[in-house]
PDB file of C-alpha atoms in Angstrom:
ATOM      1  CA  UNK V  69      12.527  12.140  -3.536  1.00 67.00           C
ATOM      2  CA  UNK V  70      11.933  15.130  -5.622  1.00 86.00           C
ATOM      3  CA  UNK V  71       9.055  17.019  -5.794  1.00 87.00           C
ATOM      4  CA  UNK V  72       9.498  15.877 -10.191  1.00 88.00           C
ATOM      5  CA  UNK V  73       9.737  12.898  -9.554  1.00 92.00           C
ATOM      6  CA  UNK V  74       7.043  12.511  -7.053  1.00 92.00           C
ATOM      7  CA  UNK V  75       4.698  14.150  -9.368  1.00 94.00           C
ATOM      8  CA  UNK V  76       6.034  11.799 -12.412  1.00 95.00           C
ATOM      9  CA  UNK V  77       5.046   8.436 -10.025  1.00 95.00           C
ATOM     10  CA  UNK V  78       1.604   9.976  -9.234  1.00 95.00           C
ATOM     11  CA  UNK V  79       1.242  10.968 -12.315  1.00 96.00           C
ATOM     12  CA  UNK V  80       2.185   7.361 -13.597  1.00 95.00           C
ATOM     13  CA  UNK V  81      -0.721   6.204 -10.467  1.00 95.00           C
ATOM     14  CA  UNK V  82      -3.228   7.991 -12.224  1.00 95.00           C
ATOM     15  CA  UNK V  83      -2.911   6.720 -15.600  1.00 96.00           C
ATOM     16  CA  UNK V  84      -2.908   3.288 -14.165  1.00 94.00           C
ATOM     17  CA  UNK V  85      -5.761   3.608 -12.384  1.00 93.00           C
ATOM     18  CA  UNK V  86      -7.754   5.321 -15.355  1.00 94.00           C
ATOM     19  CA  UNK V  87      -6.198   2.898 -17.972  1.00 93.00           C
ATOM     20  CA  UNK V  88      -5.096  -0.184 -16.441  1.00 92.00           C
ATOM     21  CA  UNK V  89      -1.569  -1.293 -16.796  1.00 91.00           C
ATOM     22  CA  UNK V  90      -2.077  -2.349 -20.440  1.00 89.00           C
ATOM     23  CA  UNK V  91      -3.139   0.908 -21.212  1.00 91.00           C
ATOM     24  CA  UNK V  92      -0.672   2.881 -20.044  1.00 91.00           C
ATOM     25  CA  UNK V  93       1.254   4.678 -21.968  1.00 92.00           C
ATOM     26  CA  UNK V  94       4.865   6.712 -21.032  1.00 92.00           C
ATOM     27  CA  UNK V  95       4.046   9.681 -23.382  1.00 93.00           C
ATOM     28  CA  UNK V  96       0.608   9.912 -21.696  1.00 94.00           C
ATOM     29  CA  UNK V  97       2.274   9.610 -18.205  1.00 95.00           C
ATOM     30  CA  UNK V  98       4.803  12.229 -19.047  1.00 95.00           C
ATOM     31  CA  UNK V  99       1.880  14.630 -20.421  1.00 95.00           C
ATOM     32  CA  UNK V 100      -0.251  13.962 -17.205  1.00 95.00           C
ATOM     33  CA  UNK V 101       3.378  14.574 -15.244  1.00 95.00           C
ATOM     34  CA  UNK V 102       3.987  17.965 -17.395  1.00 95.00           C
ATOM     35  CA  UNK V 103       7.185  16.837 -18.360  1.00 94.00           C
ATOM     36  CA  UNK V 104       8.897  15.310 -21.600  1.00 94.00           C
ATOM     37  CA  UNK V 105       9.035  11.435 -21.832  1.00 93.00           C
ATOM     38  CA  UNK V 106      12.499  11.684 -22.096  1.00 94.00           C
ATOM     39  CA  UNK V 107      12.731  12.684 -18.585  1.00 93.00           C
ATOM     40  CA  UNK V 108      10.892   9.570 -17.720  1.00 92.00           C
ATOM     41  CA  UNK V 109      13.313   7.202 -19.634  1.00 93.00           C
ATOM     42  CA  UNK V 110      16.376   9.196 -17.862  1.00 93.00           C
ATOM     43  CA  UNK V 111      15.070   8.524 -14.418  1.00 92.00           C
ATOM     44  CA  UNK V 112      13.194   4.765 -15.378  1.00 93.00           C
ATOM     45  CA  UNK V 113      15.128   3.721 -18.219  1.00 93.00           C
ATOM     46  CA  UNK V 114      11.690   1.400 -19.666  1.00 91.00           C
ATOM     47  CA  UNK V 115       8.363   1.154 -19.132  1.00 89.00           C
ATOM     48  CA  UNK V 116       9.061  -1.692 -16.132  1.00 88.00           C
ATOM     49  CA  UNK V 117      11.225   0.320 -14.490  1.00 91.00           C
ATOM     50  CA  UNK V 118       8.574   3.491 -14.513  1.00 93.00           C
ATOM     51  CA  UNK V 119       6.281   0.531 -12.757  1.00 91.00           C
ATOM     52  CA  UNK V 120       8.373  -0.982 -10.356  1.00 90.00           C
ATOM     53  CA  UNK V 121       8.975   2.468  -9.193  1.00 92.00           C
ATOM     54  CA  UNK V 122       5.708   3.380  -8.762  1.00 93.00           C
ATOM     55  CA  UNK V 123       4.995   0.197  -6.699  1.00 89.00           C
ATOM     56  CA  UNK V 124       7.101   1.303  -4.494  1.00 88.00           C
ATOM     57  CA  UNK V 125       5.276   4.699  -4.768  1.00 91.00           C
ATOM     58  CA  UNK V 126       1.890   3.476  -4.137  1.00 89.00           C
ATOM     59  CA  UNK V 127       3.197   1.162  -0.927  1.00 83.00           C
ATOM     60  CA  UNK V 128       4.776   4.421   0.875  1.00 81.00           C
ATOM     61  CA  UNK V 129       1.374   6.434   0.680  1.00 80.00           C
ATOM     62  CA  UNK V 130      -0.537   5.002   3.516  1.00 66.00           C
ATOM     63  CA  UNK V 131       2.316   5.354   6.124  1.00 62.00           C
ATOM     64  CA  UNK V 132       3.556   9.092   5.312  1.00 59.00           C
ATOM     65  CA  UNK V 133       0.059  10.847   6.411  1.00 59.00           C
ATOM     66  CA  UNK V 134       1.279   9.169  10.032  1.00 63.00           C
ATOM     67  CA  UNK V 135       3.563  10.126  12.344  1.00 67.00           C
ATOM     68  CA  UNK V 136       5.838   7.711  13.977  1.00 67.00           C
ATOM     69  CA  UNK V 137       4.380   6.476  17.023  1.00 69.00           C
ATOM     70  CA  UNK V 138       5.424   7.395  20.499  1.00 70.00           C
ATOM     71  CA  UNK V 139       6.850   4.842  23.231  1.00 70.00           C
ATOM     72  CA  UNK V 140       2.927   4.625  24.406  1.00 75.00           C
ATOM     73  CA  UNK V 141       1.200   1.645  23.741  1.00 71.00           C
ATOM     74  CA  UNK V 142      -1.944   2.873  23.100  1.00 77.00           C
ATOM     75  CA  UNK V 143      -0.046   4.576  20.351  1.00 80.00           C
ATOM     76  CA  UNK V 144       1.485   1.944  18.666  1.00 84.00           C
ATOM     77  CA  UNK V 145      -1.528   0.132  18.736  1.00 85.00           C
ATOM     78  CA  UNK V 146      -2.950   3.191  16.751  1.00 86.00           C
ATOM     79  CA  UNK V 147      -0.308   3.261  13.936  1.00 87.00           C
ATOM     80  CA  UNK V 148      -0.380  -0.478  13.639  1.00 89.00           C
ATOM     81  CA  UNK V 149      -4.365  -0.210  12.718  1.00 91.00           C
ATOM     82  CA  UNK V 150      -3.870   3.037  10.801  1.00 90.00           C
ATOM     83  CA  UNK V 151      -1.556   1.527   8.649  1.00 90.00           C
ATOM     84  CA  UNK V 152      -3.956  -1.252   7.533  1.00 93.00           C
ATOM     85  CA  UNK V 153      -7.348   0.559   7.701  1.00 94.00           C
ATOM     86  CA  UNK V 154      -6.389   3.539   5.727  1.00 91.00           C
ATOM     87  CA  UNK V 155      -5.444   1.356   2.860  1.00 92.00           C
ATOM     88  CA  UNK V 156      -9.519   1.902   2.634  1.00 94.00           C
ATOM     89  CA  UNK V 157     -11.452   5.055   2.756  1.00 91.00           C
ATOM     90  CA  UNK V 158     -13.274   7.243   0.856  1.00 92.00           C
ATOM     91  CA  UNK V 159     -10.455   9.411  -0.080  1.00 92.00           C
ATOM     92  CA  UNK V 160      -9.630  10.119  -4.210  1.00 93.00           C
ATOM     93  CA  UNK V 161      -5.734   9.583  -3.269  1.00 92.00           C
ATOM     94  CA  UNK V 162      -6.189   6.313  -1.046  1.00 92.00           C
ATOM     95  CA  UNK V 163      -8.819   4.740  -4.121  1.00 94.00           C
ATOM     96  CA  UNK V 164      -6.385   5.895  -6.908  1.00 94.00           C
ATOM     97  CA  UNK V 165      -3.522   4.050  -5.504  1.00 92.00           C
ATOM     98  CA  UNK V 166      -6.055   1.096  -4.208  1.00 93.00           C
ATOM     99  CA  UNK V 167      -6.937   0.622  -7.909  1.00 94.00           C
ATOM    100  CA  UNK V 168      -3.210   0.939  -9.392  1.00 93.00           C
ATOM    101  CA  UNK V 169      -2.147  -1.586  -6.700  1.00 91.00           C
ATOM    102  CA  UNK V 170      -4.848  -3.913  -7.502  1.00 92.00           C
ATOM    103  CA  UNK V 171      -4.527  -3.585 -11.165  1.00 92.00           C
ATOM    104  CA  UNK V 172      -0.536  -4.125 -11.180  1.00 91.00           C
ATOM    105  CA  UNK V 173      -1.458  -7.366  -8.719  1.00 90.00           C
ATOM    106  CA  UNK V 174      -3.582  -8.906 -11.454  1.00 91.00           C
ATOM    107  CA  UNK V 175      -1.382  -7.837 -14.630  1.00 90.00           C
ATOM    108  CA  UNK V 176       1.765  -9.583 -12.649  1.00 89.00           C
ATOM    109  CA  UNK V 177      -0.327 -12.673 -13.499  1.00 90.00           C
ATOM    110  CA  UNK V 178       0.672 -12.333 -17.124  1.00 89.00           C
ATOM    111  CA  UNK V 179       3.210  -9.768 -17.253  1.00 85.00           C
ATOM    112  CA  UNK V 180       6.353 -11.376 -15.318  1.00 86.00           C
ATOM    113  CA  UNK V 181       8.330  -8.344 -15.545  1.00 86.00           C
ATOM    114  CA  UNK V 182       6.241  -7.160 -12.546  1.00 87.00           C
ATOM    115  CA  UNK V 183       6.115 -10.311 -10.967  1.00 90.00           C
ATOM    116  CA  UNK V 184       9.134  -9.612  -9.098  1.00 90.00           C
ATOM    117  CA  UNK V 185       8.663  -5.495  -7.718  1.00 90.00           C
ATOM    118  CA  UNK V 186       5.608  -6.980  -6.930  1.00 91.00           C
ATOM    119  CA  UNK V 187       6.594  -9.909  -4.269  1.00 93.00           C
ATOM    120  CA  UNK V 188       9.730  -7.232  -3.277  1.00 92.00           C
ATOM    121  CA  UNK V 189       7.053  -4.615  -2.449  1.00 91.00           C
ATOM    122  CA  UNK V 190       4.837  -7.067  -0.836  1.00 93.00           C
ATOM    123  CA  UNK V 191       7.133  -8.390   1.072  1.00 95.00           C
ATOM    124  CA  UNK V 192       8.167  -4.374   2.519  1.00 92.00           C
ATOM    125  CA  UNK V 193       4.947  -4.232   3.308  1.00 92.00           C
ATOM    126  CA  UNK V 194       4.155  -7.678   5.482  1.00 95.00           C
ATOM    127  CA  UNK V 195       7.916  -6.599   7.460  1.00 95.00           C
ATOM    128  CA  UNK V 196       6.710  -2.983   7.705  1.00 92.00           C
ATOM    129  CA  UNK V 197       3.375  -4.684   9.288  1.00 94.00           C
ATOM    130  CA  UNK V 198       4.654  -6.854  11.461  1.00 95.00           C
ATOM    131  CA  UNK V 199       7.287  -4.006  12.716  1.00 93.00           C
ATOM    132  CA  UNK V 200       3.955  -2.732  13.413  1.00 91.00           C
ATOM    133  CA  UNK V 201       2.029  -5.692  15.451  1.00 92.00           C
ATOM    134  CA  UNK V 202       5.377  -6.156  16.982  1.00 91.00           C
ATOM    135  CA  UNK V 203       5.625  -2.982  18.689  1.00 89.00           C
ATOM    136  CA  UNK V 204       2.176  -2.631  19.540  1.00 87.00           C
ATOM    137  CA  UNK V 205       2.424  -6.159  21.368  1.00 84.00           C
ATOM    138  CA  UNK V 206       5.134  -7.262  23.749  1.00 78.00           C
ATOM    139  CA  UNK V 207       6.092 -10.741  24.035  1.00 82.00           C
ATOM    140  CA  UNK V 208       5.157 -11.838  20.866  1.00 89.00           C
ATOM    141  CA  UNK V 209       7.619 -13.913  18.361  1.00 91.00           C
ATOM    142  CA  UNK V 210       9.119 -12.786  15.040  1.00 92.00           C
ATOM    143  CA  UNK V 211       7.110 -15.338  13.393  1.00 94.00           C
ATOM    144  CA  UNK V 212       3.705 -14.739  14.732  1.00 93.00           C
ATOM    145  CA  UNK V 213       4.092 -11.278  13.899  1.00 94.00           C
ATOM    146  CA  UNK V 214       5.136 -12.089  10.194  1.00 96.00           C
ATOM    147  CA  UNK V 215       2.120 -14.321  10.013  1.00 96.00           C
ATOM    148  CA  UNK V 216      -0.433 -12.278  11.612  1.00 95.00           C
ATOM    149  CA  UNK V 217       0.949  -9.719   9.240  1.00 96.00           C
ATOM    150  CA  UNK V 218       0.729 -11.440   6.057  1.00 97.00           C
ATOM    151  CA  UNK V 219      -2.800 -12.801   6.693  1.00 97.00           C
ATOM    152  CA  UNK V 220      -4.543  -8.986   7.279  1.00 97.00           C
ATOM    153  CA  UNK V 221      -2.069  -7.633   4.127  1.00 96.00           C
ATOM    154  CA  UNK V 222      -3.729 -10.063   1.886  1.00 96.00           C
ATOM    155  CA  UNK V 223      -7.044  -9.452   3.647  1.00 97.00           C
ATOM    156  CA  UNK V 224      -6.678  -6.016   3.084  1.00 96.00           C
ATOM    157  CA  UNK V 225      -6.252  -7.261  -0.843  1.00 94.00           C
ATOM    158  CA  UNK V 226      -9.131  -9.085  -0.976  1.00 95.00           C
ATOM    159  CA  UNK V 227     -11.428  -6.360   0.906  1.00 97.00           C
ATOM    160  CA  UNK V 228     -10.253  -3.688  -1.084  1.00 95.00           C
ATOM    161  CA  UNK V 229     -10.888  -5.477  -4.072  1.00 94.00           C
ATOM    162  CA  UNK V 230     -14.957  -5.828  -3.359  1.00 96.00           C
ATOM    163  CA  UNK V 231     -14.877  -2.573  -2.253  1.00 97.00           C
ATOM    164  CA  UNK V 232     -13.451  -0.711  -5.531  1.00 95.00           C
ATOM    165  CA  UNK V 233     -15.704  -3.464  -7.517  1.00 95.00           C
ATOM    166  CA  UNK V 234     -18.367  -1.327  -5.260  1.00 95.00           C
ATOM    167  CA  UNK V 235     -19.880  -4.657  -4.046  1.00 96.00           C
ATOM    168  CA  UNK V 236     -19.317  -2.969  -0.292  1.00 97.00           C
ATOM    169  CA  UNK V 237     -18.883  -0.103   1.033  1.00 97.00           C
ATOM    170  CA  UNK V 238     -16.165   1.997   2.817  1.00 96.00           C
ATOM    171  CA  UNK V 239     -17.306   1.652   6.168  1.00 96.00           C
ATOM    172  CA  UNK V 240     -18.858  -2.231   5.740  1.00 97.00           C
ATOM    173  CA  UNK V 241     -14.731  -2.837   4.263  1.00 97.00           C
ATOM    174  CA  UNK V 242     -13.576  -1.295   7.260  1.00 96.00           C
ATOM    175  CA  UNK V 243     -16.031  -3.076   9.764  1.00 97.00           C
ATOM    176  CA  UNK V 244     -14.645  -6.251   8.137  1.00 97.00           C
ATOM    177  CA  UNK V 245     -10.831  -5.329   8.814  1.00 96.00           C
ATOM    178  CA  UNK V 246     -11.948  -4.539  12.139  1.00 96.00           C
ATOM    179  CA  UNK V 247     -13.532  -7.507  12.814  1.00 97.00           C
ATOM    180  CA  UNK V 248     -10.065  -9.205  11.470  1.00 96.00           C
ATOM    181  CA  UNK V 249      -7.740  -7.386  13.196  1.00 95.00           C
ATOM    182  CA  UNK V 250      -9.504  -8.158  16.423  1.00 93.00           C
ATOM    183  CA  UNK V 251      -9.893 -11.663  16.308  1.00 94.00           C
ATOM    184  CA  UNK V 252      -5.609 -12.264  14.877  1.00 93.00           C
ATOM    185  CA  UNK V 253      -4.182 -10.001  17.933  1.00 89.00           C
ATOM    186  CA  UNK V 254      -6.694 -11.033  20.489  1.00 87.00           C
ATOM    187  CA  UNK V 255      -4.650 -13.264  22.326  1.00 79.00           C
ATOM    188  CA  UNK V 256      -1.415 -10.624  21.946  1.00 79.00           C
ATOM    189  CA  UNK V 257      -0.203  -9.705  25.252  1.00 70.00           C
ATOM    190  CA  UNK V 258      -0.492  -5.679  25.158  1.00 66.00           C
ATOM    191  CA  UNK V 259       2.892  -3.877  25.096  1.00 62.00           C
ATOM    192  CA  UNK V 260       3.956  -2.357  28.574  1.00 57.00           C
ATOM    193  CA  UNK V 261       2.498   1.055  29.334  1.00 55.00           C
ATOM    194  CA  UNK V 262       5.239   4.259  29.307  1.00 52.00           C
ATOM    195  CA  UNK V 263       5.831   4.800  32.826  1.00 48.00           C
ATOM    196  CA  UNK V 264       6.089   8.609  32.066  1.00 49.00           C
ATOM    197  CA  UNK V 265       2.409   8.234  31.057  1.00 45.00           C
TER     198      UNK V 265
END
């Protein structure tokens, strides 16, 4: 992606986050972007378009301040809770995109037209998550994986959403994800140990 176009879809994450979906507007996301609107109707063609993109924007945030995890278990357990637990922190990027998400969630209610980037970027999310618990625990099945990841994704909603409403804080959010992520992969069977290690 180009560095434009990465600033247009943060740009676009800001002004959702300030305004709510209903209140954004392109010419103010172009202005906040430092480029024309047309720019943003050459790359998006519409408004849904500018928002399913930056869906997918706001989903790749979390993973790409992580590097890819070595053949180490330990480290794979790592990355699969850092992927999860930094979806909550006291960090202006990480809330921004936590209230965009959680905005665009509720509006796909009403507004069908993001219904469906919405369950497509959800669903990228549960498979990248269960990649995730996969790796970090041998033996387990596709399925359990899938459903372990789906329940903490959604948990992570729900948190997140008490958190930005400020009825907990950071670290009481994160205790709780914890606490979660504990109790689903307890019974998970570790992944073998690199014999190099």
């Amino acid at each position: 992606m180009s560095e434009k176009l990465a600033r247009i879809l943060t740009a676009a994450t800001t002004c959702i986050a300030r305004n709510g979906v209903r209140g954004m507007r392109v010419n103010d996301v172009a202005a906040e972007a430092g480029v024309s609107p047309g720019l943003l109707y050459y790359h998006f063609t519409d408004r849904a378009g500018l928002l399913a993109a930056t869906l997918e924007h706001i989903n790749k945030q979390v993973s790409k301040d992580d590097s890819a995890p070595s053949s180490d278990a330990g480290d794979r357990t790592r990355h699969f809770r850092h992927l999860l637990l930094d979806e909550i922190k006291d960090d202006a990027d990480v809330r921004r995109n936590s209230v965009a998400w959680n905005e665009l969630r509720a509006c796909s209610i009403f507004e069908q037209e993001l219904a469906e980037p919405l369950s497509r970027t959800t669903a990228e999310w549960n498979r990248e998550i269960a990649h995730a618990i996969a790796a970090a625990n041998a033996g387990i099945s596709q399925d359990e994986a899938a459903v372990t990841a789906e329940i903490l994704t959604s948990l992570v909603e729900g948190i997140s959403g008490r958190w930005l409403s400020g009825f907990i804080t950071a670290d009481h959010a994160r205790l709780l994800l914890t606490t979660a992520i504990d109790s689903l992969t307890a019974g998970f069977p570790p992944a073998a140990q690199d014999p190099g290690k």
